[in-house]
Tab-separated table of C-alpha atoms and ligand atoms in Angstrom:
chain	number	residue	atom	x	y	z
A	483	MET	CA	-49.765	-94.087	13.919
A	484	ASN	CA	-52.090	-91.477	15.387
A	485	ARG	CA	-49.651	-88.652	15.498
A	486	SER	CA	-50.392	-85.036	14.429
A	487	LEU	CA	-48.108	-82.738	12.619
A	488	SER	CA	-48.208	-80.268	15.375
A	489	GLU	CA	-46.086	-82.775	17.692
A	490	TYR	CA	-43.100	-81.956	15.162
A	491	GLU	CA	-43.222	-78.309	15.995
A	492	PRO	CA	-40.594	-78.688	18.930
A	493	PHE	CA	-38.242	-80.258	16.550
A	494	VAL	CA	-38.692	-77.894	13.579
A	495	GLY	CA	-40.620	-74.865	14.425
A	496	ARG	CA	-43.996	-73.379	13.569
A	497	ALA	CA	-43.311	-71.787	10.410
A	498	ILE	CA	-42.195	-75.151	8.571
A	499	LEU	CA	-45.538	-76.643	9.640
A	500	ASP	CA	-47.589	-73.625	8.489
A	501	GLN	CA	-45.825	-73.939	5.138
A	502	LEU	CA	-46.963	-77.581	4.861
A	503	TYR	CA	-50.552	-76.792	5.476
A	504	GLN	CA	-50.468	-73.834	2.870
A	505	LEU	CA	-48.904	-76.156	0.314
A	506	ALA	CA	-51.417	-78.927	0.801
A	507	ASP	CA	-54.382	-76.513	0.340
A	508	ASP	CA	-54.484	-76.946	-3.295
A	509	LEU	CA	-54.184	-80.710	-2.772
A	510	LYS	CA	-57.052	-81.517	-0.470
A	511	GLY	CA	-59.085	-84.521	-1.654
A	512	MET	CA	-56.634	-85.805	-3.951
A	513	THR	CA	-56.121	-89.522	-4.029
A	514	VAL	CA	-52.515	-90.596	-3.916
A	515	VAL	CA	-51.252	-94.311	-3.775
A	516	HIS	CA	-48.038	-95.618	-2.766
A	517	VAL	CA	-46.889	-98.882	-3.962
A	518	ASN	CA	-43.841	-100.879	-2.794
A	519	SER	CA	-43.021	-104.544	-2.111
A	520	THR	CA	-42.745	-104.771	1.706
A	521	LYS	CA	-44.708	-103.520	4.645
A	522	GLU	CA	-41.698	-104.137	6.859
A	523	GLY	CA	-37.898	-104.011	6.760
A	524	GLY	CA	-35.715	-101.371	4.635
A	525	GLY	CA	-36.028	-97.886	4.318
A	526	VAL	CA	-38.756	-97.468	1.896
A	527	ALA	CA	-41.282	-99.120	4.310
A	528	GLU	CA	-39.680	-96.941	7.213
A	529	ILE	CA	-40.748	-93.763	5.089
A	530	LEU	CA	-44.090	-94.929	4.015
A	531	PHE	CA	-45.201	-95.687	7.529
A	532	TRP	CA	-45.256	-92.194	8.518
A	533	MET	CA	-45.680	-90.332	4.961
A	534	VAL	CA	-49.130	-91.990	4.189
A	535	PRO	CA	-50.812	-90.935	7.765
A	536	LEU	CA	-49.258	-87.321	7.460
A	537	MET	CA	-50.514	-86.834	4.100
A	538	ASN	CA	-53.767	-87.896	5.071
A	539	GLU	CA	-53.592	-85.397	7.966
A	540	LEU	CA	-53.053	-82.590	5.279
A	541	GLY	CA	-56.177	-83.525	3.612
A	542	ILE	CA	-54.783	-85.728	0.701
A	543	LYS	CA	-56.513	-89.264	0.554
A	544	ALA	CA	-53.238	-91.324	0.808
A	545	SER	CA	-53.171	-94.936	0.818
A	546	TRP	CA	-50.098	-97.426	0.538
A	547	GLU	CA	-50.382	-100.813	-1.300
A	548	VAL	CA	-47.796	-103.541	-1.207
A	549	VAL	CA	-47.177	-106.065	-4.130
A	550	GLU	CA	-47.427	-109.754	-3.216
A	551	GLY	CA	-45.000	-112.267	-4.718
A	552	ASN	CA	-43.294	-115.735	-4.114
A	553	SER	CA	-39.634	-116.183	-3.611
A	554	GLU	CA	-39.094	-116.678	-7.298
A	555	TYR	CA	-40.232	-113.063	-7.779
A	556	PHE	CA	-38.310	-111.666	-5.164
A	557	ASN	CA	-35.324	-113.477	-6.276
A	558	VAL	CA	-35.787	-111.651	-9.789
A	559	THR	CA	-36.572	-108.342	-8.214
A	560	LYS	CA	-33.490	-108.826	-5.934
A	561	MET	CA	-31.407	-109.254	-9.301
A	562	PHE	CA	-32.936	-106.192	-10.648
A	563	HIS	CA	-32.026	-104.302	-7.468
A	564	ASN	CA	-28.468	-105.498	-7.465
A	565	GLY	CA	-28.237	-104.888	-11.299
A	566	LEU	CA	-29.484	-101.348	-10.944
A	567	GLN	CA	-26.590	-100.897	-8.521
A	568	GLY	CA	-24.106	-102.254	-11.009
A	569	ASN	CA	-23.968	-106.002	-10.317
A	570	LYS	CA	-23.437	-108.602	-12.882
A	571	ALA	CA	-26.758	-110.345	-13.594
A	572	ASN	CA	-28.016	-113.402	-15.626
A	573	PHE	CA	-31.139	-111.751	-17.072
A	574	THR	CA	-33.232	-114.430	-18.530
A	575	SER	CA	-36.502	-114.622	-20.417
A	576	ALA	CA	-37.702	-116.701	-17.642
A	577	ALA	CA	-37.016	-114.053	-15.095
A	578	LYS	CA	-38.712	-111.360	-17.089
A	579	LYS	CA	-41.744	-113.834	-17.345
A	580	ILE	CA	-41.851	-114.236	-13.492
A	581	TYR	CA	-41.493	-110.461	-13.086
A	582	GLU	CA	-44.260	-109.591	-15.359
A	583	GLY	CA	-46.577	-112.390	-14.414
A	584	THR	CA	-46.379	-111.360	-10.709
A	585	ASN	CA	-47.208	-107.957	-11.615
A	586	GLU	CA	-50.112	-109.006	-13.663
A	587	GLN	CA	-51.530	-111.068	-10.532
A	588	ASN	CA	-51.120	-107.893	-8.501
A	589	ALA	CA	-52.664	-105.750	-11.101
A	590	GLN	CA	-55.747	-107.905	-10.755
A	591	ARG	CA	-56.287	-106.811	-7.488
A	592	LEU	CA	-54.823	-103.256	-7.736
A	593	ARG	CA	-55.865	-102.163	-10.874
A	594	PRO	CA	-59.135	-100.243	-9.772
A	595	ILE	CA	-57.419	-98.387	-6.986
A	596	LEU	CA	-54.455	-97.408	-9.166
A	597	GLU	CA	-56.127	-96.447	-12.374
A	598	ASN	CA	-58.604	-94.319	-10.319
A	599	ALA	CA	-55.803	-92.584	-8.220
A	600	ASP	CA	-54.994	-88.900	-9.080
A	601	ALA	CA	-51.318	-89.871	-8.362
A	602	VAL	CA	-49.320	-92.976	-7.980
A	603	PHE	CA	-45.926	-93.165	-6.340
A	604	MET	CA	-44.415	-96.367	-7.553
A	605	HIS	CA	-41.246	-97.073	-5.400
A	606	ASP	CA	-38.368	-98.911	-6.814
A	607	PRO	CA	-38.674	-101.770	-9.654
A	608	GLN	CA	-40.551	-104.346	-8.094
A	609	PRO	CA	-43.953	-102.946	-8.735
A	610	ALA	CA	-43.046	-100.717	-11.514
A	611	TYR	CA	-44.371	-102.810	-14.234
A	612	LEU	CA	-47.978	-102.077	-13.094
A	613	LEU	CA	-47.900	-98.959	-15.049
A	614	LYS	CA	-48.061	-101.170	-18.312
A	615	LEU	CA	-50.991	-103.024	-16.877
A	616	CYS	CA	-53.209	-100.095	-16.062
A	617	PRO	CA	-53.870	-98.718	-19.488
A	618	GLU	CA	-56.986	-96.594	-17.952
A	619	ARG	CA	-54.968	-94.784	-15.628
A	620	LYS	CA	-56.255	-91.220	-15.064
A	621	GLY	CA	-53.688	-89.889	-12.718
A	622	ARG	CA	-49.973	-88.974	-12.803
A	623	TRP	CA	-47.576	-91.717	-12.219
A	624	ILE	CA	-44.335	-91.129	-10.580
A	625	TRP	CA	-41.377	-93.774	-10.421
A	626	ARG	CA	-39.548	-93.051	-7.088
A	627	CYS	CA	-36.089	-94.777	-7.349
A	628	HIS	CA	-34.494	-95.244	-3.891
A	629	ILE	CA	-31.326	-96.828	-5.047
A	630	ASP	CA	-28.194	-95.880	-6.820
A	631	ALA	CA	-28.993	-96.247	-10.439
A	632	SER	CA	-25.948	-94.482	-11.804
A	633	ASN	CA	-24.125	-97.447	-13.389
A	634	PRO	CA	-26.932	-99.957	-14.019
A	635	HIS	CA	-26.490	-103.504	-15.791
A	636	ARG	CA	-26.930	-102.619	-19.278
A	637	GLN	CA	-29.540	-105.193	-20.122
A	638	ILE	CA	-31.681	-104.845	-16.914
A	639	TRP	CA	-31.565	-101.187	-17.437
A	640	LYS	CA	-32.757	-101.286	-21.071
A	641	TYR	CA	-35.673	-103.654	-20.068
A	642	LEU	CA	-36.659	-101.502	-17.187
A	643	ARG	CA	-36.417	-98.143	-19.091
A	644	SER	CA	-38.784	-99.697	-21.683
A	645	PHE	CA	-41.725	-98.727	-19.409
A	646	LEU	CA	-40.116	-96.533	-16.798
A	647	SER	CA	-39.850	-93.711	-19.300
A	648	ASP	CA	-43.758	-93.977	-19.561
A	649	TYR	CA	-44.021	-92.491	-15.907
A	650	ASP	CA	-44.959	-88.847	-15.606
A	651	ALA	CA	-42.069	-88.213	-13.608
A	652	SER	CA	-39.263	-89.790	-11.800
A	653	VAL	CA	-37.511	-89.180	-8.325
A	654	PHE	CA	-34.111	-90.077	-7.279
A	655	SER	CA	-32.274	-89.414	-3.935
A	656	MET	CA	-29.365	-87.716	-5.361
A	657	PRO	CA	-28.411	-86.114	-8.515
A	658	ASN	CA	-25.771	-88.666	-9.559
A	659	PHE	CA	-28.135	-91.650	-8.964
A	660	ALA	CA	-30.296	-90.398	-11.766
A	661	GLN	CA	-30.612	-91.830	-15.176
A	662	TYR	CA	-32.209	-90.351	-18.132
A	663	LEU	CA	-35.867	-91.356	-18.759
A	664	GLY	CA	-37.061	-88.649	-20.824
A	665	ASN	CA	-39.580	-87.378	-18.174
A	666	PRO	CA	-39.210	-84.601	-15.659
A	667	GLN	CA	-36.839	-85.676	-12.888
A	668	PHE	CA	-36.764	-84.560	-9.185
A	669	ILE	CA	-34.106	-85.035	-6.716
A	670	ILE	CA	-35.712	-85.710	-3.076
A	671	ALA	CA	-33.451	-87.086	-0.373
A	672	PRO	CA	-35.327	-89.395	2.040
A	673	SER	CA	-35.696	-88.502	5.899
A	674	ILE	CA	-36.602	-89.754	9.146
A	675	ASP	CA	-39.292	-89.455	11.597
A	676	PRO	CA	-38.133	-88.035	15.148
A	677	LEU	CA	-41.105	-89.278	16.933
A	678	SER	CA	-41.040	-92.831	15.777
A	679	ASP	CA	-39.941	-95.744	17.885
A	680	LYS	CA	-36.827	-95.722	15.945
A	681	ASN	CA	-35.805	-92.201	16.627
A	682	CYS	CA	-37.702	-90.918	19.601
A	683	GLN	CA	-36.211	-90.284	22.927
A	684	ILE	CA	-36.072	-93.296	25.141
A	685	SER	CA	-36.055	-94.286	28.915
A	686	VAL	CA	-32.987	-95.070	30.871
A	687	SER	CA	-34.790	-98.567	31.761
A	688	ASP	CA	-34.953	-99.342	27.821
A	689	ILE	CA	-31.300	-98.333	27.912
A	690	ASN	CA	-30.251	-100.833	30.742
A	691	GLU	CA	-32.512	-103.540	29.333
A	692	THR	CA	-30.769	-103.465	26.146
A	693	TYR	CA	-27.183	-103.786	27.606
A	694	ASP	CA	-28.422	-106.637	29.658
A	695	LYS	CA	-30.631	-108.153	27.085
A	696	PHE	CA	-27.545	-108.436	24.613
A	697	ASN	CA	-24.808	-108.948	27.328
A	698	ILE	CA	-23.076	-105.628	26.371
A	699	ASP	CA	-20.394	-104.189	28.486
A	700	ARG	CA	-21.099	-100.721	29.636
A	701	ASN	CA	-17.473	-99.670	30.150
A	702	ARG	CA	-16.165	-100.357	26.611
A	703	PRO	CA	-16.845	-98.176	23.426
A	704	ILE	CA	-19.453	-99.795	21.219
A	705	LEU	CA	-19.158	-99.778	17.338
A	706	THR	CA	-22.510	-100.361	15.684
A	707	GLN	CA	-23.663	-101.083	12.288
A	708	VAL	CA	-27.407	-101.613	11.726
A	709	SER	CA	-28.094	-103.235	8.389
A	710	ARG	CA	-29.823	-105.804	6.449
A	711	PHE	CA	-27.218	-108.618	5.977
A	712	ASP	CA	-26.406	-107.617	2.506
A	713	ARG	CA	-23.156	-107.822	0.681
A	714	PHE	CA	-23.451	-104.050	-0.380
A	715	LYS	CA	-23.261	-103.280	3.318
A	716	ASP	CA	-20.111	-104.910	3.762
A	717	PRO	CA	-20.551	-106.554	7.210
A	718	ILE	CA	-17.545	-108.498	6.591
A	719	GLY	CA	-15.404	-105.309	5.961
A	720	VAL	CA	-16.665	-103.964	9.302
A	721	ILE	CA	-15.536	-107.027	10.954
A	722	LYS	CA	-12.142	-106.542	9.492
A	723	ALA	CA	-12.120	-103.137	10.525
A	724	PHE	CA	-12.947	-103.991	14.072
A	725	ARG	CA	-10.141	-106.555	14.312
A	726	LEU	CA	-7.764	-103.769	13.416
A	727	VAL	CA	-9.294	-101.557	16.044
A	728	GLN	CA	-9.319	-104.311	18.764
A	729	ASN	CA	-5.443	-104.554	18.447
A	730	PHE	CA	-5.067	-100.978	19.796
A	731	SER	CA	-7.988	-100.227	21.955
A	732	PRO	CA	-10.679	-102.399	23.646
A	733	ALA	CA	-14.106	-102.176	22.211
A	734	GLN	CA	-17.175	-104.087	21.191
A	735	LEU	CA	-18.826	-104.642	17.682
A	736	ILE	CA	-22.636	-104.790	17.292
A	737	LEU	CA	-23.961	-105.900	13.809
A	738	ALA	CA	-27.692	-105.615	14.278
A	739	GLY	CA	-29.725	-106.948	11.353
A	740	GLY	CA	-32.611	-108.621	10.356
A	741	GLY	CA	-34.231	-109.696	7.124
A	742	ALA	CA	-36.726	-107.670	4.776
A	743	SER	CA	-39.268	-109.738	3.394
A	744	ASP	CA	-38.252	-108.808	-0.158
A	745	ASP	CA	-34.711	-109.683	0.433
A	746	PRO	CA	-33.817	-113.406	-0.099
A	747	GLU	CA	-30.087	-113.337	0.190
A	748	GLY	CA	-30.110	-112.313	3.940
A	749	ALA	CA	-29.625	-115.894	5.250
A	750	ALA	CA	-26.505	-116.612	3.218
A	751	VAL	CA	-24.901	-113.328	4.058
A	752	LEU	CA	-25.783	-113.985	7.965
A	753	GLU	CA	-24.039	-117.260	7.725
A	754	GLU	CA	-20.768	-115.557	6.137
A	755	VAL	CA	-20.889	-112.844	8.913
A	756	LYS	CA	-21.111	-115.418	11.658
A	757	GLU	CA	-18.181	-117.396	10.201
A	758	ALA	CA	-16.012	-114.278	9.807
A	759	ALA	CA	-16.813	-113.384	13.376
A	760	GLY	CA	-15.861	-116.612	14.713
A	761	ASP	CA	-16.267	-117.057	18.452
A	762	ASP	CA	-15.145	-113.531	19.307
A	763	PRO	CA	-17.298	-112.641	22.452
A	764	ASP	CA	-16.861	-108.936	21.622
A	765	ILE	CA	-18.758	-109.123	18.205
A	766	HIS	CA	-22.362	-109.208	18.781
A	767	ILE	CA	-24.498	-110.346	15.791
A	768	LEU	CA	-27.894	-109.514	16.575
A	769	MET	CA	-30.729	-110.884	14.356
A	770	LEU	CA	-33.682	-108.682	15.185
A	771	PRO	CA	-37.255	-108.896	14.227
A	772	SER	CA	-38.427	-106.225	11.680
A	773	ASP	CA	-40.446	-104.405	14.206
A	774	ALA	CA	-37.489	-103.965	16.819
A	775	HIS	CA	-37.662	-100.337	16.233
A	776	LYS	CA	-37.037	-99.386	20.142
A	777	THR	CA	-34.179	-101.889	20.335
A	778	ILE	CA	-32.225	-100.400	17.456
A	779	ASN	CA	-33.007	-97.044	18.842
A	780	ALA	CA	-31.443	-98.042	22.143
A	781	ILE	CA	-28.671	-99.837	20.366
A	782	GLN	CA	-27.913	-96.594	18.404
A	783	ARG	CA	-28.099	-94.616	21.470
A	784	ILE	CA	-25.749	-96.711	23.537
A	785	SER	CA	-23.060	-96.710	20.666
A	786	THR	CA	-20.002	-94.485	20.690
A	787	ILE	CA	-19.769	-94.537	16.752
A	788	ILE	CA	-22.111	-95.370	14.076
A	789	ILE	CA	-20.505	-97.337	11.118
A	790	GLN	CA	-22.215	-97.679	7.815
A	791	LYS	CA	-19.617	-99.082	5.650
A	792	SER	CA	-21.548	-99.820	2.473
A	793	THR	CA	-19.811	-100.267	-0.799
A	794	ARG	CA	-23.129	-99.330	-2.629
A	795	GLU	CA	-25.871	-97.527	-0.864
A	796	GLY	CA	-29.270	-95.861	-1.647
A	797	PHE	CA	-29.510	-93.049	0.864
A	798	GLY	CA	-28.601	-94.932	4.131
A	799	LEU	CA	-31.315	-94.238	6.600
A	800	THR	CA	-29.343	-95.755	9.338
A	801	VAL	CA	-26.890	-93.000	8.883
A	802	THR	CA	-29.469	-90.227	9.411
A	803	GLU	CA	-30.544	-92.245	12.482
A	804	GLY	CA	-27.011	-92.491	13.847
A	805	LEU	CA	-26.581	-88.767	13.052
A	806	TRP	CA	-29.973	-87.696	14.766
A	807	LYS	CA	-28.669	-89.411	18.081
A	808	GLY	CA	-25.660	-87.146	18.165
A	809	LYS	CA	-23.169	-90.050	17.078
A	810	PRO	CA	-20.428	-89.510	14.599
A	811	VAL	CA	-20.701	-91.886	11.597
A	812	ILE	CA	-17.912	-93.552	9.781
A	813	GLY	CA	-19.430	-94.387	6.316
A	814	GLY	CA	-18.533	-95.873	3.004
A	815	ASN	CA	-17.789	-93.290	0.465
A	816	VAL	CA	-20.790	-94.116	-1.511
A	817	GLY	CA	-24.399	-93.159	-2.425
A	818	GLY	CA	-26.292	-91.041	-0.010
A	819	ILE	CA	-23.888	-91.631	2.822
A	820	ILE	CA	-21.837	-88.854	0.918
A	821	LEU	CA	-24.806	-86.413	1.574
A	822	GLN	CA	-24.786	-87.112	5.252
A	823	VAL	CA	-21.346	-87.850	6.317
A	824	LYS	CA	-19.632	-84.527	5.836
A	825	ASP	CA	-16.125	-85.891	5.990
A	826	HIS	CA	-14.346	-84.330	9.175
A	827	HIS	CA	-17.441	-82.710	10.379
A	828	THR	CA	-20.131	-85.186	11.104
A	829	GLY	CA	-18.003	-88.130	10.595
A	830	PHE	CA	-15.504	-89.669	8.250
A	831	LEU	CA	-15.962	-91.260	4.773
A	832	VAL	CA	-13.954	-94.127	4.191
A	833	ASN	CA	-12.996	-96.498	1.316
A	834	SER	CA	-11.510	-99.770	3.103
A	835	PRO	CA	-11.632	-101.491	6.209
A	836	GLU	CA	-8.221	-100.176	7.136
A	837	GLY	CA	-9.645	-96.658	6.580
A	838	ALA	CA	-12.420	-97.209	8.787
A	839	ALA	CA	-10.374	-98.692	11.503
A	840	HIS	CA	-8.030	-95.644	11.207
A	841	ARG	CA	-10.974	-93.134	11.747
A	842	ILE	CA	-12.411	-95.391	14.560
A	843	ARG	CA	-9.097	-95.306	16.524
A	844	TYR	CA	-8.796	-91.675	16.033
A	845	LEU	CA	-12.174	-90.715	17.420
A	846	LEU	CA	-11.833	-93.195	20.336
A	847	ARG	CA	-8.519	-91.471	21.175
A	848	HIS	CA	-10.213	-87.976	20.766
A	849	GLN	CA	-13.145	-88.002	22.801
A	850	GLY	CA	-13.799	-84.165	22.651
A	851	ARG	CA	-13.814	-84.357	18.733
A	852	LEU	CA	-15.992	-87.407	18.898
A	853	ARG	CA	-18.794	-85.373	20.905
A	854	MET	CA	-18.249	-82.259	18.671
A	855	MET	CA	-18.899	-84.326	15.671
A	856	GLY	CA	-21.772	-85.996	17.031
A	857	GLU	CA	-23.402	-82.638	18.255
A	858	LYS	CA	-22.734	-81.237	14.649
A	859	GLY	CA	-24.300	-84.568	13.056
A	860	ARG	CA	-27.543	-84.086	14.831
A	861	GLU	CA	-27.899	-80.372	13.740
A	862	PHE	CA	-27.246	-81.413	10.229
A	863	ALA	CA	-29.882	-84.085	10.499
A	864	ARG	CA	-32.195	-81.570	11.771
A	865	ASP	CA	-31.910	-79.178	8.936
A	866	ASN	CA	-31.826	-81.298	6.169
A	867	PHE	CA	-33.149	-84.944	6.921
A	868	LEU	CA	-36.413	-84.846	8.875
A	869	LEU	CA	-39.643	-85.746	7.656
A	870	THR	CA	-41.119	-82.236	7.350
A	871	ARG	CA	-38.540	-81.406	4.734
A	872	HIS	CA	-39.469	-84.604	2.792
A	873	LEU	CA	-43.158	-84.073	3.130
A	874	ARG	CA	-42.621	-80.478	1.659
A	875	GLU	CA	-40.774	-81.638	-1.359
A	876	TYR	CA	-43.609	-84.381	-2.090
A	877	LEU	CA	-46.381	-81.717	-1.802
A	878	THR	CA	-44.392	-79.345	-4.092
A	879	LEU	CA	-44.096	-82.278	-6.838
A	880	LEU	CA	-47.646	-83.128	-6.355
A	881	LEU	CA	-48.571	-79.388	-6.886
A	882	GLY	CA	-46.356	-79.299	-10.099
A	883	LEU	CA	-48.079	-82.247	-11.475
A	884	LYS	CA	-51.502	-81.151	-10.655
A	885	LYS	CA	-50.874	-77.796	-12.284
A	886	GLY	CA	-48.956	-79.084	-15.097
A	887	PHE	CA	-45.534	-77.391	-14.367
A	888	THR	CA	-43.863	-80.527	-15.521
A	889	ASN	CA	-45.311	-80.439	-18.889
A	890	ARG	CA	-43.998	-77.187	-19.349
A	891	LEU	CA	-40.590	-78.295	-18.056
A	892	ILE	CA	-40.380	-81.110	-20.721
A	893	ALA	CA	-41.599	-78.542	-23.350
A	894	THR	CA	-38.638	-76.137	-22.592
B	1478	LIG	N1	-33.545	-101.708	9.794
B	1478	LIG	C1	-34.297	-102.306	10.863
B	1478	LIG	N2	-33.927	-103.660	11.335
B	1478	LIG	C2	-32.820	-104.249	10.739
B	1478	LIG	C3	-31.813	-103.498	9.808
B	1478	LIG	C4	-32.467	-102.193	9.377
B	1478	LIG	O1	-35.344	-101.779	11.258
B	1478	LIG	O2	-32.499	-105.288	11.133
B	1478	LIG	C5	-33.969	-100.179	9.637
B	1478	LIG	C6	-32.859	-99.355	9.715
B	1478	LIG	O3	-32.978	-98.718	11.302
B	1478	LIG	C7	-33.269	-98.216	8.793
B	1478	LIG	C8	-33.687	-99.035	7.563
B	1478	LIG	O4	-34.236	-100.362	8.231
B	1478	LIG	O5	-34.475	-97.424	9.264
B	1478	LIG	C9	-32.592	-99.393	6.669
B	1478	LIG	O6	-32.660	-98.369	5.601
B	1478	LIG	P1	-31.378	-97.983	4.814
B	1478	LIG	O7	-31.659	-96.985	3.809
B	1478	LIG	O8	-30.247	-97.813	5.699
B	1478	LIG	O9	-31.088	-99.459	4.028
B	1478	LIG	P2	-31.920	-100.160	3.164
B	1478	LIG	O10	-32.252	-101.442	3.857
B	1478	LIG	O11	-33.309	-99.446	2.618
B	1478	LIG	O12	-31.023	-100.629	2.064
C-alpha cells in the first residue's frame, strides 16, 4: 500500500493528521514489530495491512511477522480462541506441546527480529508464547487481545496467563473484555480504513457487476451478513431470521464468507449453513477468496440492511464496514457490536433470530427510518472507528511505554 496519510484529510480533517505527526515525533526510528498468525482473512490482518505502512510513514520502523504452523497447531489455537470466548475445551498436554513446539520453531526464525525490536505487538494467543522464547528481548512487549476474554475457559486461561502476565502491557478492545494480568492495560477499539478496497467508493460498473455475477435481484431488499463461517457468527440464526422475514416481505439474503487460513472449522460450518439454506434461491451463500475486498465492498453497498448476528464477537469490523456504508446494522447484543450498534440509532441489537426478524421487518416497512439510521451510522463510524483514531491510540501507547509512564501506573 503506497497511500499517504494526507489522503485521509477529506475524511477526518487536517487537525487530526497534525496531531499524529506531533505524537510520532518522539517515536521516529523506533523499531516496532507486529506479530499475528495470518496475512489474510479476519479482522487482525485487515488492520495490520494499513497500520504497518502508516506507522512507517510516520517515521517508525514498523514491520509485520506471521507465525507459521500446521493444521494441528491451528486446531489448538482455535481451541484457545474458542476457549477464551468461553467455550468448553479439552486442553491436553499434547495440545500444549504442539502450541509450544510450533512457537519454538517460529522463534528460531523470528528471535533476532523480536529480541532487537524496541516494541513488539503480539496479536491474540497464537504467537503469544514467543515471549517465553525470547529471553534477550530488549524492547517493550504488548499483548494485543482482539477477542472477548471476559469469560474464558479456566484451564486455558490459567495456562495463557502464566506467560501473558509477563508482557509489559496488554490491550483489549473493550473494558469488559479485559482480564487482570497485573500489567498496565489499555482499551483500544479497532477501526477501518476508508480508502481500502473494502471501504472506498466504488464505481457503478462494479456495483452492476456484483448484481450480475451473483444473480442478485435489483428490485428486492438485500439483507447481508459478511463473516467467516464460524458458529459464533451464528449464520444459522441469520437463516432462521430470514425465513421469518420472508413470510412477510420479499427479500434476499446474502451470506458472504470465506476462510481465514488460521480457522480450521470453516468448512464444517459452511456445510451446516448450506444444509440450513436448502435450495432456497433467495439465499445466496458466497464463498469468496480472501482478497475479495472490492466484492465485499460492493455487496455491503448494495445491501439494504447489514446483519451481524454473532453470539460472541471481538469487535466486529463487518459492523463498522456496514455503518461506514450508511447501512443500519442489526447486530447480536454482544462484544464490540454493542460499541457500534447504538440501539434505535445506528441499528438494533438483538438476542434471537425472532428479534432480528422483528427489527428487519420494521426497517423494511419504515424506509425513512432506515435511511436516517444509515446516515447516523456513517457519522458515528467517522467519529469513532476510522484508522486515524486507532493510530493515535497506538502512538500514545508507544509513547507511554517509551517514557516509562506505564511503570509509574503500576507503581501507583
Ligand atoms: N472478511 C473478508 N472475507 C470474508 C469474511 C470476512 O474479507 O469472507 C473480512 C470482513 O470484511 C472484515 C474482517 O474480514 O473486514 C472480519 O473482521 P471481524 O472483526 O468482523 O471478524 P473476525 O473474522 O476478526 O472474527
